[in-house]
């Protein structure tokens, strides 16, 4: 009886520690996503994104399509990933061109969320 309860206790402690670790990882990840990035971090990350530029407050890329219909089709493709991320691009459309600006309004600048969405948007335009 004593042995059994020792085993259960050990299991519960291990389970508790595992849960604690998982939650801490989630908190660290959530914080990193909403933390303003400095210019060095921005420059580093933008290198791996083709065609994107930055003014330090937002990241920008203009995508060019055959015509207006294709440009709008691209904009429509952005709805699902933006809603899923709870993060939305600022868009401007000029005939066959769509300019995408990404910034985290809640944080007042660029965060990891912008780079994550930029990567998805870049793939959708291919
Ligand atoms: C409550 C809601 O999730 C927030 O207001 C989100 C919505 N989409 C957003 N999109 C962008 N680009 N920046 C934000 O700060 C932002 N905030």
Short mmCIF file of N, CA, C and O and ligand atoms in Angstrom, two decimals:
data_model
loop_
_atom_site.label_atom_id
_atom_site.label_comp_id
_atom_site.label_asym_id
_atom_site.label_seq_id
_atom_site.Cartn_x
_atom_site.Cartn_y
_atom_site.Cartn_z
N UNK A 1 0.84 -1.20 0.00
CA UNK A 1 0.00 0.00 0.00
C UNK A 1 0.88 1.26 0.00
O UNK A 1 0.68 2.17 -0.79
N UNK A 2 1.89 1.24 0.89
CA UNK A 2 2.81 2.37 0.98
C UNK A 2 3.59 2.55 -0.33
O UNK A 2 3.74 3.65 -0.84
N UNK A 3 4.05 1.36 -0.88
CA UNK A 3 4.81 1.38 -2.14
C UNK A 3 3.98 1.97 -3.27
O UNK A 3 4.47 2.77 -4.06
N UNK A 4 2.74 1.54 -3.31
CA UNK A 4 1.84 1.98 -4.37
C UNK A 4 1.65 3.50 -4.29
O UNK A 4 1.76 4.21 -5.30
N UNK A 5 1.41 3.99 -3.09
CA UNK A 5 1.18 5.44 -2.97
C UNK A 5 2.46 6.23 -3.28
O UNK A 5 2.38 7.35 -3.79
N UNK A 6 3.62 5.63 -2.99
CA UNK A 6 4.90 6.27 -3.35
C UNK A 6 4.99 6.44 -4.87
O UNK A 6 5.38 7.48 -5.38
N UNK A 7 4.59 5.34 -5.55
CA UNK A 7 4.65 5.35 -7.02
C UNK A 7 3.71 6.41 -7.58
O UNK A 7 4.06 7.16 -8.49
N UNK A 8 2.51 6.44 -7.01
CA UNK A 8 1.51 7.42 -7.47
C UNK A 8 2.03 8.84 -7.23
O UNK A 8 1.93 9.71 -8.10
N UNK A 9 2.62 9.04 -6.07
CA UNK A 9 3.16 10.34 -5.71
C UNK A 9 4.24 10.78 -6.70
O UNK A 9 4.23 11.91 -7.20
N UNK A 10 5.15 9.83 -6.99
CA UNK A 10 6.24 10.12 -7.94
C UNK A 10 5.66 10.51 -9.31
O UNK A 10 6.11 11.45 -9.94
N UNK A 11 4.63 9.74 -9.72
CA UNK A 11 4.00 10.00 -11.01
C UNK A 11 3.38 11.40 -11.03
O UNK A 11 3.57 12.17 -11.98
N UNK A 12 2.66 11.72 -9.93
CA UNK A 12 1.99 13.02 -9.85
C UNK A 12 3.00 14.16 -9.90
O UNK A 12 2.78 15.17 -10.56
N UNK A 13 4.13 13.99 -9.19
CA UNK A 13 5.18 15.03 -9.18
C UNK A 13 5.73 15.20 -10.59
O UNK A 13 5.83 16.32 -11.11
N UNK A 14 6.05 14.06 -11.23
CA UNK A 14 6.60 14.11 -12.60
C UNK A 14 5.61 14.78 -13.54
O UNK A 14 5.99 15.62 -14.37
N UNK A 15 4.34 14.43 -13.39
CA UNK A 15 3.29 14.99 -14.25
C UNK A 15 3.18 16.51 -14.02
O UNK A 15 3.11 17.28 -14.98
N UNK A 16 3.22 16.88 -12.75
CA UNK A 16 3.14 18.30 -12.38
C UNK A 16 4.28 19.09 -12.97
O UNK A 16 4.08 20.16 -13.55
N UNK A 17 5.49 18.56 -12.86
CA UNK A 17 6.69 19.23 -13.39
C UNK A 17 6.57 19.37 -14.90
O UNK A 17 6.88 20.43 -15.47
N UNK A 18 6.11 18.29 -15.55
CA UNK A 18 5.95 18.33 -17.02
C UNK A 18 4.97 19.43 -17.42
O UNK A 18 5.25 20.22 -18.33
N UNK A 19 3.83 19.48 -16.71
CA UNK A 19 2.82 20.52 -17.02
C UNK A 19 3.40 21.92 -16.85
O UNK A 19 3.21 22.80 -17.68
N UNK A 20 4.15 22.08 -15.74
CA UNK A 20 4.76 23.37 -15.42
C UNK A 20 5.71 23.81 -16.54
O UNK A 20 5.68 24.94 -17.01
N UNK A 21 6.55 22.85 -16.99
CA UNK A 21 7.52 23.14 -18.06
C UNK A 21 6.80 23.53 -19.34
O UNK A 21 7.16 24.51 -19.99
N UNK A 22 5.75 22.76 -19.68
CA UNK A 22 5.00 23.05 -20.90
C UNK A 22 4.41 24.44 -20.85
O UNK A 22 4.49 25.20 -21.81
N UNK A 23 3.82 24.79 -19.70
CA UNK A 23 3.21 26.11 -19.57
C UNK A 23 4.24 27.22 -19.65
O UNK A 23 3.99 28.25 -20.26
N UNK A 24 5.41 26.99 -19.03
CA UNK A 24 6.46 28.01 -19.08
C UNK A 24 6.94 28.22 -20.50
O UNK A 24 7.18 29.35 -20.92
N UNK A 25 7.08 27.12 -21.26
CA UNK A 25 7.52 27.23 -22.66
C UNK A 25 6.49 28.06 -23.44
O UNK A 25 6.84 28.94 -24.21
N UNK A 26 5.19 27.78 -23.17
CA UNK A 26 4.12 28.53 -23.84
C UNK A 26 4.21 30.02 -23.52
O UNK A 26 4.05 30.86 -24.38
N UNK A 27 4.47 30.34 -22.23
CA UNK A 27 4.54 31.74 -21.81
C UNK A 27 5.73 32.43 -22.48
O UNK A 27 5.60 33.52 -23.02
N UNK A 28 6.89 31.76 -22.50
CA UNK A 28 8.09 32.33 -23.13
C UNK A 28 7.82 32.60 -24.60
O UNK A 28 8.15 33.66 -25.13
N UNK A 29 7.15 31.64 -25.28
CA UNK A 29 6.85 31.78 -26.70
C UNK A 29 5.89 32.95 -26.92
O UNK A 29 6.09 33.77 -27.81
N UNK A 30 4.84 33.03 -26.10
CA UNK A 30 3.85 34.10 -26.24
C UNK A 30 4.51 35.46 -26.02
O UNK A 30 4.22 36.41 -26.74
N UNK A 31 5.41 35.56 -25.04
CA UNK A 31 6.10 36.83 -24.79
C UNK A 31 6.98 37.22 -25.96
O UNK A 31 6.99 38.37 -26.37
N UNK A 32 7.73 36.25 -26.49
CA UNK A 32 8.64 36.52 -27.61
C UNK A 32 7.86 37.02 -28.82
O UNK A 32 8.33 37.88 -29.55
N UNK A 33 6.64 36.48 -29.00
CA UNK A 33 5.85 36.86 -30.16
C UNK A 33 5.36 38.30 -30.09
O UNK A 33 5.12 38.92 -31.10
N UNK A 34 5.16 38.81 -28.88
CA UNK A 34 4.59 40.15 -28.75
C UNK A 34 5.62 41.19 -28.31
O UNK A 34 5.27 42.32 -28.06
N UNK A 35 6.89 40.76 -28.23
CA UNK A 35 7.96 41.69 -27.81
C UNK A 35 8.47 42.48 -29.01
O UNK A 35 8.73 41.91 -30.07
N UNK A 36 8.62 43.79 -28.83
CA UNK A 36 9.16 44.62 -29.91
C UNK A 36 10.58 44.16 -30.24
O UNK A 36 11.37 43.89 -29.33
N UNK A 37 10.90 44.09 -31.52
CA UNK A 37 12.24 43.65 -31.93
C UNK A 37 13.12 44.88 -32.14
O UNK A 37 12.64 45.93 -32.58
N UNK A 38 14.41 44.75 -31.84
CA UNK A 38 15.31 45.88 -32.12
C UNK A 38 15.81 45.79 -33.57
O UNK A 38 15.57 44.78 -34.26
N UNK A 39 16.48 46.85 -34.03
CA UNK A 39 16.87 46.95 -35.44
C UNK A 39 17.77 45.79 -35.88
O UNK A 39 17.65 45.29 -37.01
N UNK A 40 18.66 45.35 -34.99
CA UNK A 40 19.57 44.24 -35.31
C UNK A 40 18.77 42.96 -35.55
O UNK A 40 19.01 42.24 -36.53
N UNK A 41 17.80 42.71 -34.68
CA UNK A 41 16.96 41.51 -34.83
C UNK A 41 16.13 41.60 -36.11
O UNK A 41 15.98 40.60 -36.84
N UNK A 42 15.62 42.80 -36.40
CA UNK A 42 14.80 43.01 -37.61
C UNK A 42 15.66 42.76 -38.86
O UNK A 42 15.26 42.01 -39.76
N UNK A 43 16.86 43.35 -38.89
CA UNK A 43 17.75 43.18 -40.05
C UNK A 43 18.11 41.72 -40.27
O UNK A 43 18.20 41.25 -41.41
N UNK A 44 18.32 41.02 -39.16
CA UNK A 44 18.68 39.61 -39.22
C UNK A 44 17.55 38.78 -39.86
O UNK A 44 17.78 37.99 -40.77
N UNK A 45 16.33 39.02 -39.38
CA UNK A 45 15.18 38.22 -39.84
C UNK A 45 14.76 38.57 -41.26
O UNK A 45 14.32 37.70 -42.00
N UNK A 46 14.92 39.84 -41.64
CA UNK A 46 14.44 40.26 -42.96
C UNK A 46 15.30 39.65 -44.07
O UNK A 46 14.84 39.49 -45.20
N UNK A 47 16.53 39.31 -43.72
CA UNK A 47 17.44 38.68 -44.70
C UNK A 47 16.88 37.37 -45.27
O UNK A 47 17.14 37.03 -46.41
N UNK A 48 16.12 36.65 -44.44
CA UNK A 48 15.61 35.36 -44.89
C UNK A 48 14.26 35.50 -45.61
O UNK A 48 13.65 34.51 -45.99
N UNK A 49 13.80 36.74 -45.79
CA UNK A 49 12.54 36.97 -46.51
C UNK A 49 12.83 37.68 -47.81
O UNK A 49 13.36 38.80 -47.80
N UNK A 50 12.48 37.06 -48.92
CA UNK A 50 12.85 37.69 -50.19
C UNK A 50 11.88 38.82 -50.55
O UNK A 50 10.67 38.65 -50.51
N UNK A 51 12.45 39.99 -50.89
CA UNK A 51 11.67 41.13 -51.38
C UNK A 51 11.09 42.04 -50.31
O UNK A 51 10.48 43.05 -50.64
N UNK A 52 11.26 41.72 -49.05
CA UNK A 52 10.69 42.56 -47.98
C UNK A 52 11.70 43.61 -47.55
O UNK A 52 12.90 43.36 -47.50
N UNK A 53 11.17 44.80 -47.25
CA UNK A 53 12.02 45.88 -46.73
C UNK A 53 11.43 46.37 -45.40
O UNK A 53 10.30 46.00 -45.05
N UNK A 54 12.19 47.20 -44.71
CA UNK A 54 11.69 47.73 -43.44
C UNK A 54 12.12 49.18 -43.23
O UNK A 54 13.18 49.59 -43.72
N UNK A 55 11.27 49.92 -42.53
CA UNK A 55 11.64 51.27 -42.09
C UNK A 55 11.86 51.26 -40.57
O UNK A 55 11.96 52.32 -39.96
N UNK A 56 11.88 50.07 -39.99
CA UNK A 56 12.08 49.94 -38.55
C UNK A 56 10.78 49.85 -37.76
O UNK A 56 10.76 49.39 -36.63
N UNK A 57 9.69 50.33 -38.39
CA UNK A 57 8.38 50.31 -37.71
C UNK A 57 7.45 49.26 -38.32
O UNK A 57 6.48 48.82 -37.69
N UNK A 58 7.72 48.94 -39.58
CA UNK A 58 6.89 47.94 -40.29
C UNK A 58 7.75 47.23 -41.32
O UNK A 58 8.84 47.72 -41.67
N UNK A 59 7.29 46.06 -41.78
CA UNK A 59 7.97 45.41 -42.90
C UNK A 59 7.00 45.43 -44.09
O UNK A 59 5.79 45.33 -43.92
N UNK A 60 7.57 45.59 -45.27
CA UNK A 60 6.76 45.87 -46.47
C UNK A 60 7.22 45.05 -47.67
O UNK A 60 8.42 44.86 -47.87
N UNK A 61 6.24 44.59 -48.43
CA UNK A 61 6.57 44.04 -49.73
C UNK A 61 5.40 44.29 -50.68
O UNK A 61 4.23 44.19 -50.28
N UNK A 62 5.72 44.64 -51.93
CA UNK A 62 4.69 44.79 -52.95
C UNK A 62 4.71 43.58 -53.87
O UNK A 62 5.78 43.19 -54.37
N UNK A 63 3.55 42.97 -54.03
CA UNK A 63 3.40 41.79 -54.90
C UNK A 63 2.69 42.22 -56.18
O UNK A 63 1.68 42.92 -56.11
N UNK A 64 3.25 41.79 -57.31
CA UNK A 64 2.66 42.20 -58.59
C UNK A 64 2.01 40.98 -59.27
O UNK A 64 2.60 39.89 -59.30
N UNK A 65 0.82 41.19 -59.83
CA UNK A 65 0.08 40.09 -60.47
C UNK A 65 -0.27 40.46 -61.91
O UNK A 65 -0.03 41.59 -62.35
N UNK A 66 -0.87 39.49 -62.60
CA UNK A 66 -1.23 39.69 -64.01
C UNK A 66 -2.24 40.84 -64.15
O UNK A 66 -2.12 41.68 -65.03
N UNK A 67 -3.25 40.80 -63.29
CA UNK A 67 -4.32 41.81 -63.36
C UNK A 67 -4.99 41.99 -62.00
O UNK A 67 -4.57 41.38 -61.01
N UNK A 68 -6.03 42.80 -61.97
CA UNK A 68 -6.76 43.11 -60.73
C UNK A 68 -7.38 41.85 -60.11
O UNK A 68 -7.33 41.66 -58.88
N UNK A 69 -7.92 40.99 -60.96
CA UNK A 69 -8.58 39.76 -60.47
C UNK A 69 -7.58 38.90 -59.69
O UNK A 69 -7.89 38.40 -58.60
N UNK A 70 -6.38 38.74 -60.23
CA UNK A 70 -5.35 37.93 -59.54
C UNK A 70 -4.89 38.61 -58.25
O UNK A 70 -4.59 37.94 -57.26
N UNK A 71 -4.84 39.94 -58.29
CA UNK A 71 -4.43 40.69 -57.09
C UNK A 71 -5.44 40.47 -55.96
O UNK A 71 -5.08 40.21 -54.80
N UNK A 72 -6.72 40.52 -56.32
CA UNK A 72 -7.79 40.32 -55.31
C UNK A 72 -7.79 38.88 -54.82
O UNK A 72 -8.02 38.61 -53.63
N UNK A 73 -7.52 37.94 -55.72
CA UNK A 73 -7.47 36.52 -55.34
C UNK A 73 -6.38 36.32 -54.27
O UNK A 73 -6.57 35.58 -53.31
N UNK A 74 -5.26 37.02 -54.47
CA UNK A 74 -4.15 36.94 -53.49
C UNK A 74 -4.61 37.51 -52.14
O UNK A 74 -4.39 36.90 -51.09
N UNK A 75 -5.27 38.66 -52.17
CA UNK A 75 -5.77 39.28 -50.93
C UNK A 75 -6.70 38.31 -50.19
O UNK A 75 -6.60 38.14 -48.97
N UNK A 76 -7.57 37.65 -50.96
CA UNK A 76 -8.50 36.69 -50.34
C UNK A 76 -7.76 35.53 -49.68
O UNK A 76 -8.21 35.01 -48.65
N UNK A 77 -6.62 35.14 -50.26
CA UNK A 77 -5.84 34.04 -49.68
C UNK A 77 -5.24 34.41 -48.32
O UNK A 77 -4.84 33.55 -47.56
N UNK A 78 -5.16 35.72 -48.04
CA UNK A 78 -4.55 36.17 -46.79
C UNK A 78 -5.51 36.10 -45.60
O UNK A 78 -5.07 36.14 -44.45
N UNK A 79 -6.80 35.99 -45.91
CA UNK A 79 -7.81 36.03 -44.84
C UNK A 79 -7.61 34.90 -43.83
O UNK A 79 -7.54 35.14 -42.62
N UNK A 80 -7.46 33.69 -44.35
CA UNK A 80 -7.40 32.52 -43.45
C UNK A 80 -6.18 32.54 -42.52
O UNK A 80 -6.35 32.44 -41.30
N UNK A 81 -4.96 32.71 -43.05
CA UNK A 81 -3.81 32.74 -42.14
C UNK A 81 -3.84 33.93 -41.17
O UNK A 81 -3.41 33.79 -40.02
N UNK A 82 -4.38 35.07 -41.61
CA UNK A 82 -4.45 36.24 -40.73
C UNK A 82 -5.42 35.98 -39.58
O UNK A 82 -5.10 36.27 -38.42
N UNK A 83 -6.57 35.41 -39.92
CA UNK A 83 -7.56 35.10 -38.87
C UNK A 83 -7.02 34.05 -37.91
O UNK A 83 -7.21 34.14 -36.70
N UNK A 84 -6.33 33.05 -38.47
CA UNK A 84 -5.78 31.96 -37.64
C UNK A 84 -4.74 32.52 -36.66
O UNK A 84 -4.67 32.08 -35.52
N UNK A 85 -3.96 33.50 -37.12
CA UNK A 85 -2.89 34.06 -36.28
C UNK A 85 -3.42 35.18 -35.38
O UNK A 85 -2.73 35.61 -34.46
N UNK A 86 -4.63 35.66 -35.65
CA UNK A 86 -5.15 36.83 -34.93
C UNK A 86 -4.26 38.04 -35.20
O UNK A 86 -4.10 38.92 -34.35
N UNK A 87 -3.70 38.06 -36.41
CA UNK A 87 -2.76 39.11 -36.79
C UNK A 87 -3.05 39.47 -38.24
O UNK A 87 -3.14 38.59 -39.08
N UNK A 88 -3.20 40.79 -38.50
CA UNK A 88 -3.74 41.19 -39.80
C UNK A 88 -2.84 42.18 -40.54
O UNK A 88 -2.40 43.16 -39.95
N UNK A 89 -2.61 41.92 -41.82
CA UNK A 89 -1.76 42.84 -42.59
C UNK A 89 -2.50 44.11 -42.96
O UNK A 89 -3.72 44.11 -43.12
N UNK A 90 -1.76 45.21 -43.11
CA UNK A 90 -2.32 46.44 -43.68
C UNK A 90 -2.09 46.33 -45.18
O UNK A 90 -0.95 46.10 -45.62
N UNK A 91 -3.15 46.48 -45.95
CA UNK A 91 -3.07 46.23 -47.39
C UNK A 91 -3.46 47.44 -48.21
O UNK A 91 -4.36 48.18 -47.82
N UNK A 92 -2.75 47.63 -49.33
CA UNK A 92 -3.24 48.60 -50.31
C UNK A 92 -3.14 47.97 -51.69
O UNK A 92 -2.17 47.28 -52.00
N UNK A 93 -4.20 48.19 -52.45
CA UNK A 93 -4.30 47.56 -53.78
C UNK A 93 -4.31 48.65 -54.84
O UNK A 93 -5.04 49.63 -54.73
N UNK A 94 -3.45 48.48 -55.84
CA UNK A 94 -3.44 49.40 -56.96
C UNK A 94 -3.41 48.57 -58.23
O UNK A 94 -2.36 48.03 -58.60
N UNK A 95 -4.56 48.43 -58.85
CA UNK A 95 -4.77 47.58 -60.03
C UNK A 95 -4.21 46.17 -59.85
O UNK A 95 -4.89 45.33 -59.26
N UNK A 96 -2.98 45.91 -60.32
CA UNK A 96 -2.45 44.53 -60.24
C UNK A 96 -1.38 44.39 -59.16
O UNK A 96 -0.67 43.40 -59.12
N UNK A 97 -1.26 45.40 -58.29
CA UNK A 97 -0.24 45.36 -57.24
C UNK A 97 -0.88 45.40 -55.86
O UNK A 97 -1.81 46.18 -55.63
N UNK A 98 -0.36 44.55 -54.98
CA UNK A 98 -0.83 44.56 -53.58
C UNK A 98 0.37 44.85 -52.70
O UNK A 98 1.36 44.13 -52.72
N UNK A 99 0.29 45.94 -51.95
CA UNK A 99 1.36 46.27 -50.99
C UNK A 99 0.92 45.79 -49.61
O UNK A 99 -0.17 46.11 -49.14
N UNK A 100 1.79 44.96 -49.03
CA UNK A 100 1.50 44.39 -47.71
C UNK A 100 2.42 45.06 -46.69
O UNK A 100 3.65 45.03 -46.85
N UNK A 101 1.82 45.67 -45.69
CA UNK A 101 2.59 46.22 -44.58
C UNK A 101 2.27 45.41 -43.34
O UNK A 101 1.10 45.16 -43.04
N UNK A 102 3.32 44.99 -42.63
CA UNK A 102 3.11 44.24 -41.39
C UNK A 102 3.76 44.96 -40.22
O UNK A 102 4.94 45.30 -40.26
N UNK A 103 2.94 45.21 -39.22
CA UNK A 103 3.41 45.81 -37.97
C UNK A 103 2.47 45.32 -36.88
O UNK A 103 1.33 44.96 -37.17
N UNK A 104 2.94 45.30 -35.65
CA UNK A 104 2.07 44.86 -34.55
C UNK A 104 1.52 46.12 -33.88
O UNK A 104 2.23 46.77 -33.11
N UNK A 105 0.27 46.45 -34.21
CA UNK A 105 -0.34 47.69 -33.71
C UNK A 105 -0.35 47.73 -32.17
O UNK A 105 -0.06 48.77 -31.58
N UNK A 106 -0.69 46.58 -31.56
CA UNK A 106 -0.78 46.52 -30.09
C UNK A 106 0.56 46.84 -29.42
O UNK A 106 0.59 47.35 -28.31
N UNK A 107 1.68 46.49 -30.10
CA UNK A 107 3.01 46.69 -29.51
C UNK A 107 3.66 47.99 -29.99
O UNK A 107 4.64 48.44 -29.42
N UNK A 108 3.12 48.56 -31.07
CA UNK A 108 3.67 49.80 -31.62
C UNK A 108 4.95 49.60 -32.41
O UNK A 108 5.83 50.46 -32.43
N UNK A 109 5.06 48.47 -33.08
CA UNK A 109 6.25 48.22 -33.91
C UNK A 109 6.30 46.77 -34.39
O UNK A 109 5.27 46.08 -34.41
N UNK A 110 7.49 46.34 -34.76
CA UNK A 110 7.66 45.01 -35.35
C UNK A 110 7.91 43.95 -34.28
O UNK A 110 8.74 44.15 -33.39
N UNK A 111 7.17 42.85 -34.39
CA UNK A 111 7.38 41.70 -33.49
C UNK A 111 7.53 40.44 -34.33
O UNK A 111 7.35 40.46 -35.56
N UNK A 112 7.80 39.33 -33.66
CA UNK A 112 7.95 38.04 -34.34
C UNK A 112 6.68 37.68 -35.12
O UNK A 112 6.75 37.02 -36.16
N UNK A 113 5.53 38.14 -34.62
CA UNK A 113 4.25 37.86 -35.29
C UNK A 113 4.28 38.36 -36.73
O UNK A 113 3.72 37.73 -37.62
N UNK A 114 4.92 39.52 -36.95
CA UNK A 114 4.98 40.10 -38.30
C UNK A 114 5.83 39.22 -39.22
O UNK A 114 5.46 38.99 -40.36
N UNK A 115 6.94 38.74 -38.69
CA UNK A 115 7.81 37.89 -39.51
C UNK A 115 7.16 36.53 -39.79
O UNK A 115 7.30 35.99 -40.89
N UNK A 116 6.45 36.00 -38.80
CA UNK A 116 5.76 34.71 -39.01
C UNK A 116 4.72 34.84 -40.12
O UNK A 116 4.63 33.98 -41.00
N UNK A 117 3.95 35.95 -40.07
CA UNK A 117 2.91 36.15 -41.09
C UNK A 117 3.54 36.46 -42.45
O UNK A 117 3.05 35.99 -43.48
N UNK A 118 4.64 37.23 -42.45
CA UNK A 118 5.32 37.57 -43.71
C UNK A 118 5.78 36.29 -44.43
O UNK A 118 5.69 36.20 -45.65
N UNK A 119 6.27 35.34 -43.65
CA UNK A 119 6.73 34.09 -44.24
C UNK A 119 5.57 33.34 -44.90
O UNK A 119 5.69 32.85 -46.03
N UNK A 120 4.44 33.31 -44.22
CA UNK A 120 3.26 32.63 -44.78
C UNK A 120 2.77 33.35 -46.03
O UNK A 120 2.43 32.71 -47.02
N UNK A 121 2.74 34.69 -45.99
CA UNK A 121 2.25 35.48 -47.13
C UNK A 121 3.16 35.28 -48.34
O UNK A 121 2.69 35.13 -49.47
N UNK A 122 4.47 35.25 -48.10
CA UNK A 122 5.43 35.06 -49.18
C UNK A 122 5.17 33.72 -49.88
O UNK A 122 5.18 33.63 -51.12
N UNK A 123 4.91 32.70 -49.10
CA UNK A 123 4.64 31.37 -49.67
C UNK A 123 3.35 31.36 -50.48
O UNK A 123 3.27 30.72 -51.52
N UNK A 124 2.34 32.12 -50.00
CA UNK A 124 1.04 32.14 -50.68
C UNK A 124 1.12 32.84 -52.04
O UNK A 124 0.29 32.59 -52.91
N UNK A 125 2.09 33.71 -52.22
CA UNK A 125 2.21 34.47 -53.47
C UNK A 125 2.94 33.67 -54.55
O UNK A 125 2.93 34.05 -55.71
N UNK A 126 3.59 32.57 -54.14
CA UNK A 126 4.41 31.80 -55.10
C UNK A 126 3.57 31.06 -56.13
O UNK A 126 2.44 30.69 -55.85
C1 LIG B 1 -7.68 41.44 -30.09
C2 LIG B 1 -6.95 41.20 -31.39
O1 LIG B 1 -6.44 39.91 -31.45
C3 LIG B 1 -5.83 42.19 -31.54
O2 LIG B 1 -6.32 43.49 -31.50
C4 LIG B 1 -5.01 41.95 -32.79
C5 LIG B 1 -5.81 41.88 -34.07
N1 LIG B 1 -4.95 41.95 -35.24
C6 LIG B 1 -3.80 42.62 -35.20
N2 LIG B 1 -3.06 42.82 -36.29
C7 LIG B 1 -1.95 43.53 -36.28
N3 LIG B 1 -1.27 43.70 -37.40
N4 LIG B 1 -1.51 44.07 -35.14
C8 LIG B 1 -2.14 43.93 -33.98
O3 LIG B 1 -1.70 44.45 -32.96
C9 LIG B 1 -3.33 43.16 -33.97
N5 LIG B 1 -3.99 42.93 -32.87
#
